[in-house]
mmCIF file of C-alpha atoms in Angstrom:
data_model
loop_
_atom_site.group_PDB
_atom_site.id
_atom_site.type_symbol
_atom_site.label_atom_id
_atom_site.label_comp_id
_atom_site.label_asym_id
_atom_site.label_seq_id
_atom_site.Cartn_x
_atom_site.Cartn_y
_atom_site.Cartn_z
ATOM 1 C CA UNK A 1 -1.367 -13.061 8.109
ATOM 2 C CA UNK A 2 2.041 -12.010 6.789
ATOM 3 C CA UNK A 3 3.803 -13.758 9.701
ATOM 4 C CA UNK A 4 1.846 -16.938 8.966
ATOM 5 C CA UNK A 5 2.872 -16.717 5.311
ATOM 6 C CA UNK A 6 6.567 -16.367 6.221
ATOM 7 C CA UNK A 7 6.410 -19.290 8.661
ATOM 8 C CA UNK A 8 4.624 -21.410 6.051
ATOM 9 C CA UNK A 9 7.172 -20.442 3.397
ATOM 10 C CA UNK A 10 10.145 -21.257 5.627
ATOM 11 C CA UNK A 11 8.585 -24.533 6.772
ATOM 12 C CA UNK A 12 7.723 -25.582 3.227
ATOM 13 C CA UNK A 13 11.199 -24.842 1.935
ATOM 14 C CA UNK A 14 12.997 -26.381 4.913
ATOM 15 C CA UNK A 15 10.991 -29.587 4.952
ATOM 16 C CA UNK A 16 10.300 -29.539 1.181
ATOM 17 C CA UNK A 17 6.581 -30.099 1.800
ATOM 18 C CA UNK A 18 5.453 -30.522 -1.795
ATOM 19 C CA UNK A 19 1.756 -30.105 -0.929
ATOM 20 C CA UNK A 20 2.414 -26.662 0.518
ATOM 21 C CA UNK A 21 4.829 -25.749 -2.276
ATOM 22 C CA UNK A 22 2.274 -26.664 -4.955
ATOM 23 C CA UNK A 23 -0.423 -24.581 -3.234
ATOM 24 C CA UNK A 24 1.747 -21.455 -3.309
ATOM 25 C CA UNK A 25 1.726 -20.150 -6.892
ATOM 26 C CA UNK A 26 4.637 -17.816 -6.201
ATOM 27 C CA UNK A 27 7.055 -20.691 -5.497
ATOM 28 C CA UNK A 28 8.663 -23.087 -7.950
ATOM 29 C CA UNK A 29 9.066 -26.832 -7.260
ATOM 30 C CA UNK A 30 12.259 -26.146 -5.293
ATOM 31 C CA UNK A 31 10.616 -23.563 -3.063
ATOM 32 C CA UNK A 32 12.260 -20.570 -4.737
ATOM 33 C CA UNK A 33 10.278 -17.391 -5.205
ATOM 34 C CA UNK A 34 9.024 -16.728 -8.714
ATOM 35 C CA UNK A 35 6.663 -14.302 -10.372
ATOM 36 C CA UNK A 36 3.223 -15.864 -10.781
ATOM 37 C CA UNK A 37 2.351 -16.619 -14.413
ATOM 38 C CA UNK A 38 -0.875 -14.744 -15.175
ATOM 39 C CA UNK A 39 -0.791 -15.370 -18.928
ATOM 40 C CA UNK A 40 -3.998 -17.392 -18.977
ATOM 41 C CA UNK A 41 -5.956 -15.413 -16.389
ATOM 42 C CA UNK A 42 -8.808 -13.277 -17.716
ATOM 43 C CA UNK A 43 -8.600 -9.510 -17.442
ATOM 44 C CA UNK A 44 -11.123 -8.142 -14.962
ATOM 45 C CA UNK A 45 -11.668 -4.761 -13.371
ATOM 46 C CA UNK A 46 -9.601 -4.586 -10.180
ATOM 47 C CA UNK A 47 -9.826 -1.987 -7.422
ATOM 48 C CA UNK A 48 -7.982 -1.601 -4.130
ATOM 49 C CA UNK A 49 -8.046 0.987 -1.364
ATOM 50 C CA UNK A 50 -5.279 1.252 1.228
ATOM 51 C CA UNK A 51 -4.832 3.683 4.077
ATOM 52 C CA UNK A 52 -2.188 4.785 6.528
ATOM 53 C CA UNK A 53 -1.748 7.501 9.123
ATOM 54 C CA UNK A 54 0.923 9.994 9.988
ATOM 55 C CA UNK A 55 0.834 11.576 13.427
ATOM 56 C CA UNK A 56 2.651 14.726 14.461
ATOM 57 C CA UNK A 57 2.724 17.549 16.968
ATOM 58 C CA UNK A 58 -0.093 20.068 16.658
ATOM 59 C CA UNK A 59 2.456 22.800 15.907
ATOM 60 C CA UNK A 60 3.654 20.836 12.859
ATOM 61 C CA UNK A 61 0.088 20.137 11.787
ATOM 62 C CA UNK A 62 -0.784 23.832 12.110
ATOM 63 C CA UNK A 63 2.248 24.845 10.010
ATOM 64 C CA UNK A 64 1.306 22.385 7.248
ATOM 65 C CA UNK A 65 -2.307 23.554 7.261
ATOM 66 C CA UNK A 66 -1.201 27.201 7.100
ATOM 67 C CA UNK A 67 1.264 26.533 4.272
ATOM 68 C CA UNK A 68 4.208 27.597 6.438
ATOM 69 C CA UNK A 69 6.652 24.797 5.665
ATOM 70 C CA UNK A 70 10.030 25.720 4.113
ATOM 71 C CA UNK A 71 9.863 23.022 1.395
ATOM 72 C CA UNK A 72 6.543 24.284 0.041
ATOM 73 C CA UNK A 73 3.220 22.564 -0.658
ATOM 74 C CA UNK A 74 3.436 19.539 1.643
ATOM 75 C CA UNK A 75 0.048 17.991 0.906
ATOM 76 C CA UNK A 76 0.132 18.534 -2.858
ATOM 77 C CA UNK A 77 3.635 17.126 -3.147
ATOM 78 C CA UNK A 78 2.768 14.095 -0.988
ATOM 79 C CA UNK A 79 -0.359 13.398 -3.046
ATOM 80 C CA UNK A 80 1.603 13.506 -6.319
ATOM 81 C CA UNK A 81 4.342 11.301 -4.847
ATOM 82 C CA UNK A 82 1.718 8.712 -3.929
ATOM 83 C CA UNK A 83 0.344 8.715 -7.474
ATOM 84 C CA UNK A 84 3.842 8.375 -8.944
ATOM 85 C CA UNK A 85 4.694 5.582 -6.488
ATOM 86 C CA UNK A 86 1.684 3.480 -7.487
ATOM 87 C CA UNK A 87 2.986 3.520 -11.057
ATOM 88 C CA UNK A 88 6.438 2.336 -9.900
ATOM 89 C CA UNK A 89 5.344 -0.534 -7.647
ATOM 90 C CA UNK A 90 6.640 -3.289 -9.961
ATOM 91 C CA UNK A 91 10.082 -1.629 -9.860
ATOM 92 C CA UNK A 92 10.095 -1.656 -6.055
ATOM 93 C CA UNK A 93 8.514 -5.003 -5.129
ATOM 94 C CA UNK A 94 10.193 -7.881 -6.976
ATOM 95 C CA UNK A 95 7.215 -10.182 -7.610
ATOM 96 C CA UNK A 96 4.685 -7.484 -8.552
ATOM 97 C CA UNK A 97 3.609 -7.438 -12.180
ATOM 98 C CA UNK A 98 3.922 -4.164 -14.107
ATOM 99 C CA UNK A 99 0.337 -3.018 -14.576
ATOM 100 C CA UNK A 100 -1.467 -0.558 -16.785
ATOM 101 C CA UNK A 101 -3.194 1.458 -14.067
ATOM 102 C CA UNK A 102 -6.389 3.162 -15.155
ATOM 103 C CA UNK A 103 -6.840 5.351 -12.066
ATOM 104 C CA UNK A 104 -4.854 6.394 -9.000
ATOM 105 C CA UNK A 105 -6.430 8.708 -6.437
ATOM 106 C CA UNK A 106 -4.638 9.773 -3.260
ATOM 107 C CA UNK A 107 -6.496 11.709 -0.578
ATOM 108 C CA UNK A 108 -4.792 13.263 2.427
ATOM 109 C CA UNK A 109 -7.375 13.950 5.098
ATOM 110 C CA UNK A 110 -6.817 16.112 8.164
ATOM 111 C CA UNK A 111 -7.529 14.229 11.398
ATOM 112 C CA UNK A 112 -7.083 16.397 14.473
ATOM 113 C CA UNK A 113 -7.764 13.389 16.713
ATOM 114 C CA UNK A 114 -4.485 11.742 15.669
ATOM 115 C CA UNK A 115 -3.258 14.661 15.374
ATOM 116 C CA UNK A 116 -2.118 14.316 11.798
ATOM 117 C CA UNK A 117 -3.426 12.929 8.546
ATOM 118 C CA UNK A 118 -5.205 9.859 7.240
ATOM 119 C CA UNK A 119 -3.948 8.971 3.771
ATOM 120 C CA UNK A 120 -6.202 6.988 1.457
ATOM 121 C CA UNK A 121 -5.047 5.603 -1.887
ATOM 122 C CA UNK A 122 -7.437 4.072 -4.409
ATOM 123 C CA UNK A 123 -6.050 2.283 -7.464
ATOM 124 C CA UNK A 124 -7.914 0.731 -10.400
ATOM 125 C CA UNK A 125 -6.977 -1.343 -13.427
ATOM 126 C CA UNK A 126 -8.363 -3.862 -15.863
ATOM 127 C CA UNK A 127 -5.833 -6.659 -15.602
ATOM 128 C CA UNK A 128 -5.067 -10.281 -14.793
ATOM 129 C CA UNK A 129 -3.844 -9.418 -11.302
ATOM 130 C CA UNK A 130 -4.837 -7.085 -8.491
ATOM 131 C CA UNK A 131 -3.674 -3.651 -7.402
ATOM 132 C CA UNK A 132 -3.439 -4.102 -3.631
ATOM 133 C CA UNK A 133 0.309 -3.501 -3.541
ATOM 134 C CA UNK A 134 -0.012 -0.430 -5.758
ATOM 135 C CA UNK A 135 -2.563 1.068 -3.351
ATOM 136 C CA UNK A 136 -0.430 0.290 -0.300
ATOM 137 C CA UNK A 137 2.671 1.679 -2.006
ATOM 138 C CA UNK A 138 0.826 4.891 -2.921
ATOM 139 C CA UNK A 139 -0.425 5.449 0.642
ATOM 140 C CA UNK A 140 2.956 4.691 2.199
ATOM 141 C CA UNK A 141 5.001 6.853 -0.166
ATOM 142 C CA UNK A 142 2.556 9.736 0.291
ATOM 143 C CA UNK A 143 3.128 9.444 4.054
ATOM 144 C CA UNK A 144 6.912 9.247 3.637
ATOM 145 C CA UNK A 145 6.855 12.312 1.391
ATOM 146 C CA UNK A 146 4.764 14.206 3.919
ATOM 147 C CA UNK A 147 7.374 13.290 6.532
ATOM 148 C CA UNK A 148 10.212 14.426 4.262
ATOM 149 C CA UNK A 149 8.517 17.736 3.492
ATOM 150 C CA UNK A 150 7.918 18.535 7.185
ATOM 151 C CA UNK A 151 10.944 16.970 8.887
ATOM 152 C CA UNK A 152 12.597 20.375 9.307
ATOM 153 C CA UNK A 153 9.771 21.171 11.738
ATOM 154 C CA UNK A 154 9.605 17.804 13.495
ATOM 155 C CA UNK A 155 11.493 14.547 13.377
ATOM 156 C CA UNK A 156 9.192 12.621 15.732
ATOM 157 C CA UNK A 157 6.314 12.140 13.272
ATOM 158 C CA UNK A 158 5.044 8.552 13.193
ATOM 159 C CA UNK A 159 3.753 6.678 10.144
ATOM 160 C CA UNK A 160 1.466 3.827 11.187
ATOM 161 C CA UNK A 161 -1.547 1.631 10.501
ATOM 162 C CA UNK A 162 -0.823 0.946 6.840
ATOM 163 C CA UNK A 163 -3.476 -1.502 5.712
ATOM 164 C CA UNK A 164 -5.683 -2.668 2.886
ATOM 165 C CA UNK A 165 -9.310 -1.748 3.513
ATOM 166 C CA UNK A 166 -10.924 -2.822 0.228
ATOM 167 C CA UNK A 167 -10.183 -5.039 -2.739
ATOM 168 C CA UNK A 168 -12.511 -6.058 -5.536
ATOM 169 C CA UNK A 169 -12.215 -8.082 -8.713
ATOM 170 C CA UNK A 170 -10.413 -11.254 -9.574
ATOM 171 C CA UNK A 171 -10.797 -14.885 -8.622
ATOM 172 C CA UNK A 172 -10.601 -14.351 -4.860
ATOM 173 C CA UNK A 173 -13.502 -11.895 -4.949
ATOM 174 C CA UNK A 174 -14.083 -8.902 -2.737
ATOM 175 C CA UNK A 175 -12.451 -8.018 0.566
ATOM 176 C CA UNK A 176 -13.570 -5.331 2.984
ATOM 177 C CA UNK A 177 -11.648 -4.827 6.210
ATOM 178 C CA UNK A 178 -13.928 -4.910 9.228
ATOM 179 C CA UNK A 179 -14.750 -1.528 10.701
ATOM 180 C CA UNK A 180 -13.359 -1.129 14.157
ATOM 181 C CA UNK A 181 -10.158 -0.693 16.069
ATOM 182 C CA UNK A 182 -7.810 -0.999 13.064
ATOM 183 C CA UNK A 183 -10.014 0.348 10.318
ATOM 184 C CA UNK A 184 -12.326 3.283 10.807
ATOM 185 C CA UNK A 185 -12.293 4.916 7.370
#
């Protein structure tokens, strides 16, 4: 989907396809990126859930679970970092609107099959625009913080499968990722 968007954006700008440019609210008439004007959109309850995974050696996983990591509370610190990150999304992603978040919940779930952790971030607001990017930012930063906290034990940890699994509210309605190969939470 993202690749299609980039190709469409490049094609529209290169060929100045006005039909495509007009259909993309985040582009001005010249094809330049702009923040979408949400002034006249109604406020609705918005909710998004994003997940990602971090895999590691079982020795690293065991040390985290036992609380034997030199930097301290790995999971607690990663959870708090995810919450803080959701609140900073508009400062990190240029076209994201600053939002008044009403709830941010980050769960870090042990998954010995990976081996590692599944990270789930749920974000809510009552706003004119959605919180998908805030949820994905929270999950990703929690994973990066977990990596940072445990990198003295292992540098080969892998962060992967970051994805949106649920979105509700707003004009486009609800989205639920299909259960299966890429989404099993």
